[in-house]
């Protein structure tokens, strides 16, 4: 999905610049922009809506006012591997002292990129937070870059979409943030919703999977994101085109959706882009937010950018040494986090949410124990707890209440106590407080149904057959007809056979060392931990929606 979005974004950028037949000056300017190994820019983003102040709370009102006044982005690129972006607000007082920014210090954010590392610091922090992005552009070869530039240039040259509204206006004087002034020719383009859809469809039609593959294959993908293969692109391209063809602007407009686009680009005599302005007016039916009681929800989005020092020396210093604290240091050191970042900083809140308290190993589960990895991992996640003196008691038999509690925790099934139907079993008073919410969740979700005598028997030990049935129900797995090879398979009661086959097919359950499934034997805490660990860490999409 992320790759499809990236491809569409790339094609959208090509689409608004590939108008060689009607404005060759613009196409040439964007070709030259590919050679900007260094430049500086300043952009201002503004968003205005018709949402009445009386319909929103104070914090939302402050946020919307911030967007109306504008967010400023100051960017600098020194070379292929070093860049700096500073974020600030046109009117900082909009947010100061609010729940979004409790401090009276003006909100601001600095971000530096060097190689594969990214460093960020807000105006509240004393250090930069360092994170490795896994994407280092320094590995791109001259051959890769030349190939990409040639492909983009060829694409723009062949782009011949008929823009119904495109005009070249009289030359204007543009004042840049560095104090210099330049004369530039504005090129203005206007699109309504139908034209925008047609343009995007044309852009996708013009670009061939082979071209996209060549461009992406020369790029360094972020860590964990694999390149798109040519086979994948060829398989996805027809469906992408089909989805675009299904977009019916008239139907959307009849439903209350609409959009208008106004794009302007200022180009110098030597075909350098020095200014760009994007304005989008969006309309949506008021029914999508009924609490605002609007017939129509409207938003005006504008982004204006200025560019200078193209291909000239750009000066800034990337923070190093004791100015930077790497993320992996902070996730294990609360004192370092408190020292480096303000508690009111968004970066502090981000890192705090990622910190995992260090949990000591159970004293009766040594590192060479067969289920050490599984038990320790679930302990870190707070799925399983121990007993007094930090014991786990791995061979202790598991009760029905204990198993339900661990399963609900492991699968994140804990429900809202207020919404859970209260237990009606005859022995409901035997359910202890620590297990009550989990048992109610399990009963409401159909994981457990009780016995024929209307008892739940929460403190009775759970058999391996019961454990298997509960897990299959909890995961909502479709029943599988897997051949069973357990030596005691013929002794399984009919009710449990489908559950054992399904659990075996998904590799949730293993037999005893002697080859038996042992359905009536009691489950122990170590084997329950092993089963739950396999579920949580399975590569298969076990839990069905």
Short mmCIF file of C-alpha atoms in Angstrom, two decimals:
data_model
loop_
_atom_site.label_atom_id
_atom_site.label_comp_id
_atom_site.label_asym_id
_atom_site.label_seq_id
_atom_site.Cartn_x
_atom_site.Cartn_y
_atom_site.Cartn_z
CA UNK A 1 0.00 0.00 0.00
CA UNK A 2 2.81 2.44 0.92
CA UNK A 3 4.56 1.70 -2.37
CA UNK A 4 1.37 2.34 -4.36
CA UNK A 5 0.92 5.68 -2.61
CA UNK A 6 4.55 6.59 -3.34
CA UNK A 7 4.09 5.79 -7.03
CA UNK A 8 0.90 7.86 -7.23
CA UNK A 9 2.60 10.78 -5.48
CA UNK A 10 5.50 10.64 -7.90
CA UNK A 11 3.14 10.57 -10.87
CA UNK A 12 1.12 13.46 -9.42
CA UNK A 13 4.27 15.58 -9.26
CA UNK A 14 5.11 14.66 -12.86
CA UNK A 15 1.55 15.43 -13.88
CA UNK A 16 1.54 19.05 -12.76
CA UNK A 17 4.93 19.74 -14.31
CA UNK A 18 4.81 17.74 -17.52
CA UNK A 19 3.12 20.23 -19.80
CA UNK A 20 5.84 20.67 -22.39
CA UNK A 21 3.50 21.51 -25.26
CA UNK A 22 1.74 24.41 -23.51
CA UNK A 23 4.47 25.70 -21.18
CA UNK A 24 7.92 24.42 -22.15
CA UNK A 25 9.54 26.93 -19.77
CA UNK A 26 7.96 25.07 -16.82
CA UNK A 27 9.03 21.64 -18.01
CA UNK A 28 12.60 22.85 -18.50
CA UNK A 29 12.62 24.42 -15.03
CA UNK A 30 11.69 21.11 -13.41
CA UNK A 31 14.32 19.30 -15.43
CA UNK A 32 16.91 21.71 -14.08
CA UNK A 33 15.59 21.25 -10.54
CA UNK A 34 16.81 17.65 -10.72
CA UNK A 35 20.36 19.04 -10.72
CA UNK A 36 19.90 20.98 -7.45
CA UNK A 37 22.53 19.28 -5.31
CA UNK A 38 22.25 22.32 -3.02
CA UNK A 39 19.60 25.02 -2.45
CA UNK A 40 17.60 26.87 0.19
CA UNK A 41 13.85 27.31 0.43
CA UNK A 42 11.12 28.75 2.61
CA UNK A 43 7.56 27.42 2.53
CA UNK A 44 4.39 28.49 4.32
CA UNK A 45 1.44 26.15 4.72
CA UNK A 46 -2.00 27.52 5.62
CA UNK A 47 -5.32 25.73 6.09
CA UNK A 48 -8.61 27.55 6.68
CA UNK A 49 -11.99 25.93 7.28
CA UNK A 50 -15.59 27.00 7.82
CA UNK A 51 -15.89 25.09 11.11
CA UNK A 52 -17.65 27.42 13.60
CA UNK A 53 -15.63 28.17 16.73
CA UNK A 54 -18.72 27.51 18.83
CA UNK A 55 -18.73 23.87 17.65
CA UNK A 56 -15.22 22.95 18.81
CA UNK A 57 -13.28 22.88 22.08
CA UNK A 58 -10.55 25.35 22.98
CA UNK A 59 -7.67 23.04 22.10
CA UNK A 60 -9.05 22.25 18.63
CA UNK A 61 -9.75 25.94 18.10
CA UNK A 62 -6.10 26.76 18.92
CA UNK A 63 -4.88 24.08 16.52
CA UNK A 64 -7.09 25.35 13.67
CA UNK A 65 -6.01 28.94 14.31
CA UNK A 66 -2.39 27.83 14.05
CA UNK A 67 -3.11 26.33 10.64
CA UNK A 68 -4.95 29.49 9.52
CA UNK A 69 -2.01 31.72 10.47
CA UNK A 70 0.51 29.37 8.90
CA UNK A 71 3.32 26.89 9.51
CA UNK A 72 6.74 27.94 8.16
CA UNK A 73 9.32 25.46 6.81
CA UNK A 74 12.87 26.69 6.22
CA UNK A 75 14.90 24.10 4.31
CA UNK A 76 18.56 23.92 3.40
CA UNK A 77 20.31 21.27 1.34
CA UNK A 78 24.09 21.30 1.41
CA UNK A 79 24.70 18.20 -0.69
CA UNK A 80 23.22 14.79 -1.41
CA UNK A 81 23.66 13.56 2.19
CA UNK A 82 23.20 16.68 4.38
CA UNK A 83 20.04 18.73 4.85
CA UNK A 84 18.32 20.88 7.48
CA UNK A 85 14.67 21.82 7.98
CA UNK A 86 13.38 24.24 10.59
CA UNK A 87 9.68 24.36 11.50
CA UNK A 88 8.11 27.42 13.15
CA UNK A 89 4.74 29.17 13.39
CA UNK A 90 3.65 32.49 11.93
CA UNK A 91 1.88 33.23 15.22
CA UNK A 92 3.36 31.08 18.04
CA UNK A 93 0.97 32.52 20.62
CA UNK A 94 -1.84 30.41 19.09
CA UNK A 95 -0.43 27.30 20.79
CA UNK A 96 1.59 28.62 23.71
CA UNK A 97 0.14 27.55 27.04
CA UNK A 98 -2.38 25.13 25.51
CA UNK A 99 -2.71 21.39 25.98
CA UNK A 100 -0.89 20.91 22.69
CA UNK A 101 2.09 23.02 23.82
CA UNK A 102 1.93 23.78 27.58
CA UNK A 103 5.08 25.91 27.60
CA UNK A 104 5.30 29.68 27.00
CA UNK A 105 8.40 29.06 24.86
CA UNK A 106 7.57 29.56 21.17
CA UNK A 107 6.97 26.19 19.45
CA UNK A 108 9.71 25.25 16.97
CA UNK A 109 11.39 22.13 15.62
CA UNK A 110 14.82 21.63 14.03
CA UNK A 111 15.57 18.55 11.93
CA UNK A 112 18.95 17.63 10.44
CA UNK A 113 19.74 14.76 8.07
CA UNK A 114 23.22 13.37 7.57
CA UNK A 115 23.62 10.11 5.71
CA UNK A 116 21.17 7.63 7.21
CA UNK A 117 20.81 9.55 10.50
CA UNK A 118 18.10 12.06 11.42
CA UNK A 119 18.47 14.48 14.38
CA UNK A 120 15.50 16.41 15.82
CA UNK A 121 15.14 18.95 18.64
CA UNK A 122 12.25 21.17 19.71
CA UNK A 123 12.67 24.61 21.22
CA UNK A 124 12.12 23.01 24.66
CA UNK A 125 14.94 20.48 24.47
CA UNK A 126 18.64 20.71 25.33
CA UNK A 127 19.70 17.79 23.08
CA UNK A 128 18.90 16.42 19.65
CA UNK A 129 17.16 13.06 19.37
CA UNK A 130 19.07 10.87 16.93
CA UNK A 131 17.39 8.15 14.87
CA UNK A 132 18.78 5.98 12.08
CA UNK A 133 16.39 6.12 9.11
CA UNK A 134 17.98 3.17 7.32
CA UNK A 135 18.09 5.23 4.11
CA UNK A 136 21.49 6.61 3.08
CA UNK A 137 21.50 8.51 -0.22
CA UNK A 138 25.29 8.63 -0.22
CA UNK A 139 25.23 5.10 -1.63
CA UNK A 140 23.58 6.31 -4.83
CA UNK A 141 26.04 6.17 -7.70
CA UNK A 142 26.47 8.78 -10.42
CA UNK A 143 25.09 6.15 -12.80
CA UNK A 144 21.92 5.77 -10.68
CA UNK A 145 21.37 9.51 -10.56
CA UNK A 146 21.99 9.99 -14.27
CA UNK A 147 19.53 7.20 -15.08
CA UNK A 148 16.81 8.71 -12.90
CA UNK A 149 17.29 12.17 -14.38
CA UNK A 150 17.14 10.81 -17.92
CA UNK A 151 13.96 8.85 -17.23
CA UNK A 152 12.22 11.84 -15.65
CA UNK A 153 13.33 14.13 -18.49
CA UNK A 154 12.09 11.67 -21.12
CA UNK A 155 8.77 11.37 -19.31
CA UNK A 156 8.30 15.14 -19.14
CA UNK A 157 9.22 15.56 -22.82
CA UNK A 158 6.57 13.06 -23.84
CA UNK A 159 3.86 14.53 -21.64
CA UNK A 160 1.17 16.10 -23.80
CA UNK A 161 -1.90 16.50 -21.62
CA UNK A 162 -4.26 19.23 -22.85
CA UNK A 163 -4.66 21.65 -19.94
CA UNK A 164 -7.81 23.68 -20.51
CA UNK A 165 -6.58 26.51 -18.27
CA UNK A 166 -2.86 27.28 -18.43
CA UNK A 167 -1.49 30.77 -18.84
CA UNK A 168 1.90 32.46 -18.97
CA UNK A 169 1.57 35.85 -17.24
CA UNK A 170 3.70 39.03 -17.49
CA UNK A 171 7.08 38.97 -15.74
CA UNK A 172 7.11 39.93 -12.03
CA UNK A 173 9.78 40.88 -9.48
CA UNK A 174 10.16 38.31 -6.68
CA UNK A 175 11.83 39.20 -3.36
CA UNK A 176 13.60 36.23 -1.78
CA UNK A 177 14.24 35.63 1.96
CA UNK A 178 17.99 36.24 1.53
CA UNK A 179 17.20 39.84 0.50
CA UNK A 180 17.84 39.40 -3.22
CA UNK A 181 15.31 40.19 -5.93
CA UNK A 182 14.80 38.38 -9.23
CA UNK A 183 12.50 38.78 -12.22
CA UNK A 184 10.43 35.70 -13.04
CA UNK A 185 7.63 34.69 -15.39
CA UNK A 186 4.54 33.17 -13.71
CA UNK A 187 2.92 30.08 -15.24
CA UNK A 188 -0.60 29.53 -13.90
CA UNK A 189 -2.60 26.29 -14.10
CA UNK A 190 -6.19 25.73 -12.94
CA UNK A 191 -7.98 22.39 -12.58
CA UNK A 192 -11.39 21.36 -11.37
CA UNK A 193 -12.09 17.92 -9.86
CA UNK A 194 -12.81 16.20 -13.17
CA UNK A 195 -9.70 17.66 -14.81
CA UNK A 196 -7.56 16.60 -11.84
CA UNK A 197 -8.85 13.01 -12.13
CA UNK A 198 -8.26 13.03 -15.89
CA UNK A 199 -4.74 14.39 -15.38
CA UNK A 200 -3.78 11.72 -12.85
CA UNK A 201 -5.18 8.96 -15.08
CA UNK A 202 -3.23 10.37 -18.04
CA UNK A 203 -0.04 10.48 -15.93
CA UNK A 204 -0.38 6.84 -14.93
CA UNK A 205 -1.10 5.83 -18.53
CA UNK A 206 2.01 7.65 -19.73
CA UNK A 207 4.29 6.02 -17.19
CA UNK A 208 5.16 2.39 -17.91
CA UNK A 209 5.96 -0.18 -15.20
CA UNK A 210 9.44 -0.62 -16.70
CA UNK A 211 10.18 3.11 -16.22
CA UNK A 212 8.93 3.14 -12.63
CA UNK A 213 11.01 0.06 -11.88
CA UNK A 214 14.15 1.68 -13.27
CA UNK A 215 13.61 4.80 -11.16
CA UNK A 216 12.87 2.91 -7.94
CA UNK A 217 15.64 0.36 -8.45
CA UNK A 218 18.16 3.18 -8.36
CA UNK A 219 16.82 4.49 -5.05
CA UNK A 220 17.82 3.44 -1.56
CA UNK A 221 14.67 2.22 0.17
CA UNK A 222 14.26 2.82 3.92
CA UNK A 223 15.25 -0.05 6.20
CA UNK A 224 12.57 -2.73 6.22
CA UNK A 225 11.04 -1.64 2.89
CA UNK A 226 11.97 -3.86 -0.02
CA UNK A 227 12.16 -2.52 -3.58
CA UNK A 228 9.21 -3.09 -5.88
CA UNK A 229 10.02 -5.76 -8.45
CA UNK A 230 9.16 -5.34 -12.11
CA UNK A 231 6.88 -8.37 -11.83
CA UNK A 232 4.97 -6.73 -8.96
CA UNK A 233 4.59 -3.49 -10.88
CA UNK A 234 3.36 -5.24 -13.99
CA UNK A 235 0.84 -7.15 -11.89
CA UNK A 236 -0.38 -4.05 -10.03
CA UNK A 237 -0.42 -1.57 -12.92
CA UNK A 238 -3.68 -2.71 -14.58
CA UNK A 239 -5.55 -2.64 -11.24
CA UNK A 240 -4.14 0.83 -10.52
CA UNK A 241 -5.42 2.09 -13.87
CA UNK A 242 -8.76 0.39 -13.29
CA UNK A 243 -9.15 2.06 -9.89
CA UNK A 244 -8.46 5.47 -11.42
CA UNK A 245 -11.03 4.86 -14.16
CA UNK A 246 -13.63 4.08 -11.51
CA UNK A 247 -13.34 7.59 -10.03
CA UNK A 248 -16.43 9.42 -11.21
CA UNK A 249 -16.15 13.15 -10.52
CA UNK A 250 -19.84 13.80 -11.28
CA UNK A 251 -20.95 11.17 -8.80
CA UNK A 252 -18.64 12.60 -6.15
CA UNK A 253 -19.94 16.11 -6.78
CA UNK A 254 -23.54 14.87 -6.54
CA UNK A 255 -22.65 13.48 -3.10
CA UNK A 256 -21.29 16.86 -2.01
CA UNK A 257 -17.58 16.35 -2.74
CA UNK A 258 -15.62 18.82 -4.86
CA UNK A 259 -12.15 20.30 -5.33
CA UNK A 260 -10.51 23.10 -7.30
CA UNK A 261 -6.76 23.46 -7.84
CA UNK A 262 -4.79 26.60 -8.63
CA UNK A 263 -1.07 26.08 -9.28
CA UNK A 264 1.47 28.81 -10.06
CA UNK A 265 5.19 28.59 -10.83
CA UNK A 266 7.60 31.53 -11.27
CA UNK A 267 10.50 30.85 -13.66
CA UNK A 268 13.55 33.07 -14.30
CA UNK A 269 15.02 33.86 -17.74
CA UNK A 270 17.59 31.07 -17.27
CA UNK A 271 14.74 28.67 -16.46
CA UNK A 272 15.28 28.41 -12.69
CA UNK A 273 12.25 27.81 -10.48
CA UNK A 274 12.21 30.51 -7.76
CA UNK A 275 8.64 30.37 -6.48
CA UNK A 276 5.71 27.94 -6.41
CA UNK A 277 2.22 28.42 -5.00
CA UNK A 278 -0.43 25.72 -4.62
CA UNK A 279 -4.01 26.54 -3.64
CA UNK A 280 -6.69 23.89 -3.21
CA UNK A 281 -10.33 24.46 -2.30
CA UNK A 282 -12.01 21.29 -0.98
CA UNK A 283 -15.69 20.72 -0.24
CA UNK A 284 -17.24 17.77 1.60
CA UNK A 285 -20.82 16.97 2.65
CA UNK A 286 -21.60 18.26 6.12
CA UNK A 287 -22.99 14.81 6.99
CA UNK A 288 -19.47 13.44 7.53
CA UNK A 289 -19.29 15.52 10.74
CA UNK A 290 -22.93 15.80 11.87
CA UNK A 291 -21.99 17.31 15.23
CA UNK A 292 -20.94 20.52 13.45
CA UNK A 293 -24.39 20.98 11.86
CA UNK A 294 -22.96 22.23 8.52
CA UNK A 295 -24.57 21.86 5.12
CA UNK A 296 -21.11 21.81 3.58
CA UNK A 297 -17.65 21.44 5.06
CA UNK A 298 -15.06 23.59 3.28
CA UNK A 299 -11.28 23.90 3.50
CA UNK A 300 -8.81 26.18 1.72
CA UNK A 301 -5.27 24.81 1.62
CA UNK A 302 -2.34 26.89 0.41
CA UNK A 303 1.37 26.18 0.17
CA UNK A 304 3.78 28.86 -1.04
CA UNK A 305 7.49 28.14 -1.52
CA UNK A 306 10.49 30.32 -2.41
CA UNK A 307 13.82 28.92 -3.68
CA UNK A 308 17.29 30.46 -3.86
CA UNK A 309 21.01 29.56 -3.84
CA UNK A 310 20.33 26.79 -6.33
CA UNK A 311 23.58 24.85 -6.90
CA UNK A 312 25.52 27.33 -4.73
CA UNK A 313 27.30 26.81 -1.37
CA UNK A 314 24.87 26.43 1.55
CA UNK A 315 26.19 26.69 5.08
CA UNK A 316 24.90 24.97 8.25
CA UNK A 317 26.38 22.67 10.87
CA UNK A 318 24.92 19.26 11.62
CA UNK A 319 24.88 18.60 15.40
CA UNK A 320 27.41 16.02 16.60
CA UNK A 321 28.91 14.49 19.71
CA UNK A 322 27.31 15.41 23.03
CA UNK A 323 24.68 17.51 21.22
CA UNK A 324 22.94 14.28 20.14
CA UNK A 325 21.37 11.43 22.12
CA UNK A 326 20.48 8.36 20.06
CA UNK A 327 17.06 6.77 20.47
CA UNK A 328 18.38 3.37 21.56
CA UNK A 329 20.13 5.04 24.51
CA UNK A 330 16.96 6.76 25.70
CA UNK A 331 14.66 3.74 25.56
CA UNK A 332 16.67 2.19 28.39
CA UNK A 333 17.75 5.26 30.40
CA UNK A 334 15.04 7.38 32.03
CA UNK A 335 17.59 9.67 33.68
CA UNK A 336 19.19 10.52 30.34
CA UNK A 337 15.77 11.22 28.85
CA UNK A 338 14.87 13.58 31.72
CA UNK A 339 18.21 15.36 31.36
CA UNK A 340 18.03 15.80 27.59
CA UNK A 341 14.38 16.61 26.87
CA UNK A 342 11.64 18.66 28.50
CA UNK A 343 8.63 16.73 29.84
CA UNK A 344 6.46 19.09 27.76
CA UNK A 345 8.32 18.23 24.54
CA UNK A 346 6.61 15.99 21.95
CA UNK A 347 9.93 14.16 21.58
CA UNK A 348 9.94 13.36 25.32
CA UNK A 349 6.40 11.99 25.06
CA UNK A 350 7.33 9.95 21.99
CA UNK A 351 10.34 8.31 23.61
CA UNK A 352 8.46 7.74 26.90
CA UNK A 353 5.79 5.80 25.03
CA UNK A 354 8.51 3.55 23.57
CA UNK A 355 10.30 2.79 26.82
CA UNK A 356 9.96 -0.72 28.17
CA UNK A 357 10.73 -1.11 31.88
CA UNK A 358 13.43 -3.70 32.51
CA UNK A 359 11.87 -6.83 33.98
CA UNK A 360 14.09 -9.30 35.83
CA UNK A 361 14.09 -12.94 34.75
CA UNK A 362 12.16 -15.39 36.91
CA UNK A 363 14.52 -17.15 39.32
CA UNK A 364 13.07 -20.58 38.45
CA UNK A 365 13.33 -20.14 34.65
CA UNK A 366 17.07 -20.23 33.80
CA UNK A 367 18.39 -19.26 30.40
CA UNK A 368 18.78 -22.91 29.38
CA UNK A 369 15.14 -23.78 30.18
CA UNK A 370 13.27 -25.06 27.10
CA UNK A 371 10.68 -22.26 27.23
CA UNK A 372 12.94 -19.48 28.59
CA UNK A 373 12.62 -17.28 25.49
CA UNK A 374 8.84 -17.58 25.37
CA UNK A 375 8.26 -17.02 29.09
CA UNK A 376 10.68 -14.11 29.30
CA UNK A 377 9.18 -12.38 26.24
CA UNK A 378 5.63 -12.63 27.62
CA UNK A 379 6.87 -11.40 30.99
CA UNK A 380 8.34 -8.30 29.32
CA UNK A 381 4.98 -7.69 27.64
CA UNK A 382 3.13 -8.16 30.94
CA UNK A 383 1.14 -11.04 29.46
CA UNK A 384 2.23 -13.38 32.25
CA UNK A 385 3.01 -12.54 35.86
CA UNK A 386 4.87 -14.44 38.52
CA UNK A 387 4.43 -15.38 42.13
CA UNK A 388 6.16 -14.33 45.34
CA UNK A 389 9.97 -14.27 45.34
CA UNK A 390 9.94 -13.68 41.56
CA UNK A 391 8.98 -17.26 40.72
CA UNK A 392 7.11 -18.30 37.58
CA UNK A 393 6.43 -21.92 38.57
CA UNK A 394 6.63 -23.23 35.00
CA UNK A 395 5.35 -26.72 35.86
CA UNK A 396 2.36 -25.46 37.83
CA UNK A 397 -0.97 -26.55 36.40
CA UNK A 398 -3.07 -23.78 34.88
CA UNK A 399 -6.65 -23.07 35.92
CA UNK A 400 -9.36 -22.04 33.49
CA UNK A 401 -9.37 -18.49 34.90
CA UNK A 402 -5.59 -18.18 34.61
CA UNK A 403 -5.60 -19.40 31.02
CA UNK A 404 -8.38 -17.02 30.01
CA UNK A 405 -6.56 -14.11 31.67
CA UNK A 406 -3.31 -14.86 29.82
CA UNK A 407 -5.08 -15.38 26.48
CA UNK A 408 -7.09 -12.17 26.74
CA UNK A 409 -3.91 -10.24 27.64
CA UNK A 410 -1.85 -11.82 24.86
CA UNK A 411 -4.41 -11.12 22.13
CA UNK A 412 -5.41 -7.68 23.39
CA UNK A 413 -9.03 -8.77 23.85
CA UNK A 414 -9.57 -6.98 27.16
CA UNK A 415 -12.98 -5.34 26.78
CA UNK A 416 -14.72 -2.42 28.40
CA UNK A 417 -15.99 -3.56 31.80
CA UNK A 418 -19.00 -1.27 31.47
CA UNK A 419 -20.01 -2.97 28.20
CA UNK A 420 -19.37 -6.55 29.27
CA UNK A 421 -22.47 -8.59 30.15
CA UNK A 422 -22.14 -9.75 33.75
CA UNK A 423 -21.60 -13.45 34.43
CA UNK A 424 -24.76 -15.48 35.14
CA UNK A 425 -23.22 -18.86 35.95
CA UNK A 426 -24.15 -20.58 39.20
CA UNK A 427 -20.56 -20.42 40.42
CA UNK A 428 -19.85 -16.84 39.29
CA UNK A 429 -18.85 -15.90 42.84
CA UNK A 430 -15.86 -18.23 42.52
CA UNK A 431 -14.30 -15.92 39.90
CA UNK A 432 -11.69 -13.85 41.70
CA UNK A 433 -11.46 -10.09 41.15
CA UNK A 434 -8.20 -10.30 39.17
CA UNK A 435 -9.88 -12.54 36.57
CA UNK A 436 -13.41 -11.09 36.49
CA UNK A 437 -12.99 -8.66 33.57
CA UNK A 438 -11.14 -11.24 31.44
CA UNK A 439 -13.73 -13.93 32.12
CA UNK A 440 -16.57 -11.57 31.18
CA UNK A 441 -14.74 -10.63 27.98
CA UNK A 442 -14.14 -14.28 27.12
CA UNK A 443 -17.78 -15.26 27.74
CA UNK A 444 -19.11 -12.31 25.72
CA UNK A 445 -16.75 -13.14 22.85
CA UNK A 446 -17.78 -16.82 22.85
CA UNK A 447 -14.34 -18.10 23.87
CA UNK A 448 -15.82 -20.08 26.75
CA UNK A 449 -19.39 -21.28 27.15
CA UNK A 450 -19.40 -23.06 30.49
CA UNK A 451 -20.69 -26.52 31.26
CA UNK A 452 -24.12 -28.11 30.88
CA UNK A 453 -24.89 -27.57 34.57
CA UNK A 454 -24.46 -23.78 34.07
CA UNK A 455 -21.12 -23.66 35.86
CA UNK A 456 -17.95 -21.92 34.74
CA UNK A 457 -15.53 -23.73 37.05
CA UNK A 458 -12.89 -20.94 36.94
CA UNK A 459 -10.58 -22.61 39.46
CA UNK A 460 -10.61 -26.02 37.80
CA UNK A 461 -7.43 -26.91 35.91
CA UNK A 462 -7.71 -26.60 32.15
CA UNK A 463 -7.13 -29.57 29.86
CA UNK A 464 -5.11 -29.37 26.66
CA UNK A 465 -8.30 -30.00 24.69
CA UNK A 466 -10.09 -27.06 26.34
CA UNK A 467 -7.04 -24.85 25.86
CA UNK A 468 -6.96 -25.68 22.15
CA UNK A 469 -10.65 -24.97 21.64
CA UNK A 470 -10.44 -21.58 23.39
CA UNK A 471 -7.45 -20.51 21.29
CA UNK A 472 -9.10 -21.41 17.98
CA UNK A 473 -12.24 -19.52 19.00
CA UNK A 474 -10.24 -16.52 20.19
CA UNK A 475 -8.40 -16.30 16.87
CA UNK A 476 -11.61 -16.86 14.87
CA UNK A 477 -9.79 -19.32 12.65
CA UNK A 478 -11.72 -21.12 9.89
CA UNK A 479 -11.91 -24.82 10.60
CA UNK A 480 -9.24 -26.87 8.81
CA UNK A 481 -9.35 -30.57 7.88
CA UNK A 482 -5.74 -31.30 8.77
CA UNK A 483 -4.64 -34.94 8.99
CA UNK A 484 -3.60 -35.76 12.55
CA UNK A 485 -0.50 -37.84 13.25
CA UNK A 486 -0.70 -37.95 17.05
CA UNK A 487 -0.47 -41.51 18.32
CA UNK A 488 -3.65 -41.01 20.36
CA UNK A 489 -5.60 -39.19 17.61
CA UNK A 490 -8.27 -41.95 17.58
CA UNK A 491 -8.95 -41.32 21.26
CA UNK A 492 -9.90 -37.64 20.78
CA UNK A 493 -13.49 -36.83 21.66
CA UNK A 494 -15.50 -35.77 18.59
CA UNK A 495 -16.16 -32.23 19.86
CA UNK A 496 -12.44 -31.40 20.07
CA UNK A 497 -11.27 -32.96 16.76
CA UNK A 498 -12.02 -29.89 14.54
CA UNK A 499 -10.21 -27.62 17.00
CA UNK A 500 -7.14 -29.88 17.18
CA UNK A 501 -7.01 -30.15 13.37
CA UNK A 502 -7.24 -26.37 12.99
CA UNK A 503 -4.65 -25.65 15.69
CA UNK A 504 -2.31 -28.23 14.16
CA UNK A 505 -2.74 -26.75 10.66
CA UNK A 506 -1.68 -23.34 12.00
CA UNK A 507 1.18 -24.85 14.07
CA UNK A 508 -0.25 -23.53 17.34
CA UNK A 509 -0.17 -26.82 19.23
CA UNK A 510 2.50 -29.49 19.44
CA UNK A 511 2.17 -32.95 20.92
CA UNK A 512 4.01 -34.47 23.85
CA UNK A 513 7.50 -35.86 23.38
CA UNK A 514 6.04 -39.38 23.12
CA UNK A 515 3.91 -38.34 20.12
CA UNK A 516 0.59 -38.08 21.99
CA UNK A 517 -1.69 -35.05 21.91
CA UNK A 518 -2.85 -35.92 25.45
CA UNK A 519 -6.18 -34.04 25.31
CA UNK A 520 -7.23 -34.78 28.89
CA UNK A 521 -3.90 -33.92 30.50
CA UNK A 522 -3.67 -30.60 32.31
CA UNK A 523 -1.85 -27.71 30.63
CA UNK A 524 1.17 -26.30 32.46
CA UNK A 525 2.27 -22.68 32.66
CA UNK A 526 5.35 -23.17 30.48
CA UNK A 527 3.48 -24.82 27.59
CA UNK A 528 0.74 -22.17 27.74
CA UNK A 529 3.45 -19.48 27.49
CA UNK A 530 4.99 -21.28 24.50
CA UNK A 531 1.63 -21.47 22.69
CA UNK A 532 0.79 -17.80 23.31
CA UNK A 533 4.28 -16.75 22.22
CA UNK A 534 3.85 -18.64 18.92
CA UNK A 535 0.55 -16.85 18.33
CA UNK A 536 1.93 -13.38 19.04
CA UNK A 537 5.04 -13.90 16.91
CA UNK A 538 3.53 -15.92 14.08
CA UNK A 539 4.31 -14.75 10.54
CA UNK A 540 0.85 -15.96 9.49
CA UNK A 541 -2.19 -13.65 9.75
CA UNK A 542 -3.65 -15.91 12.45
CA UNK A 543 -6.32 -13.62 13.81
CA UNK A 544 -9.13 -13.38 11.30
CA UNK A 545 -11.16 -10.16 11.13
#
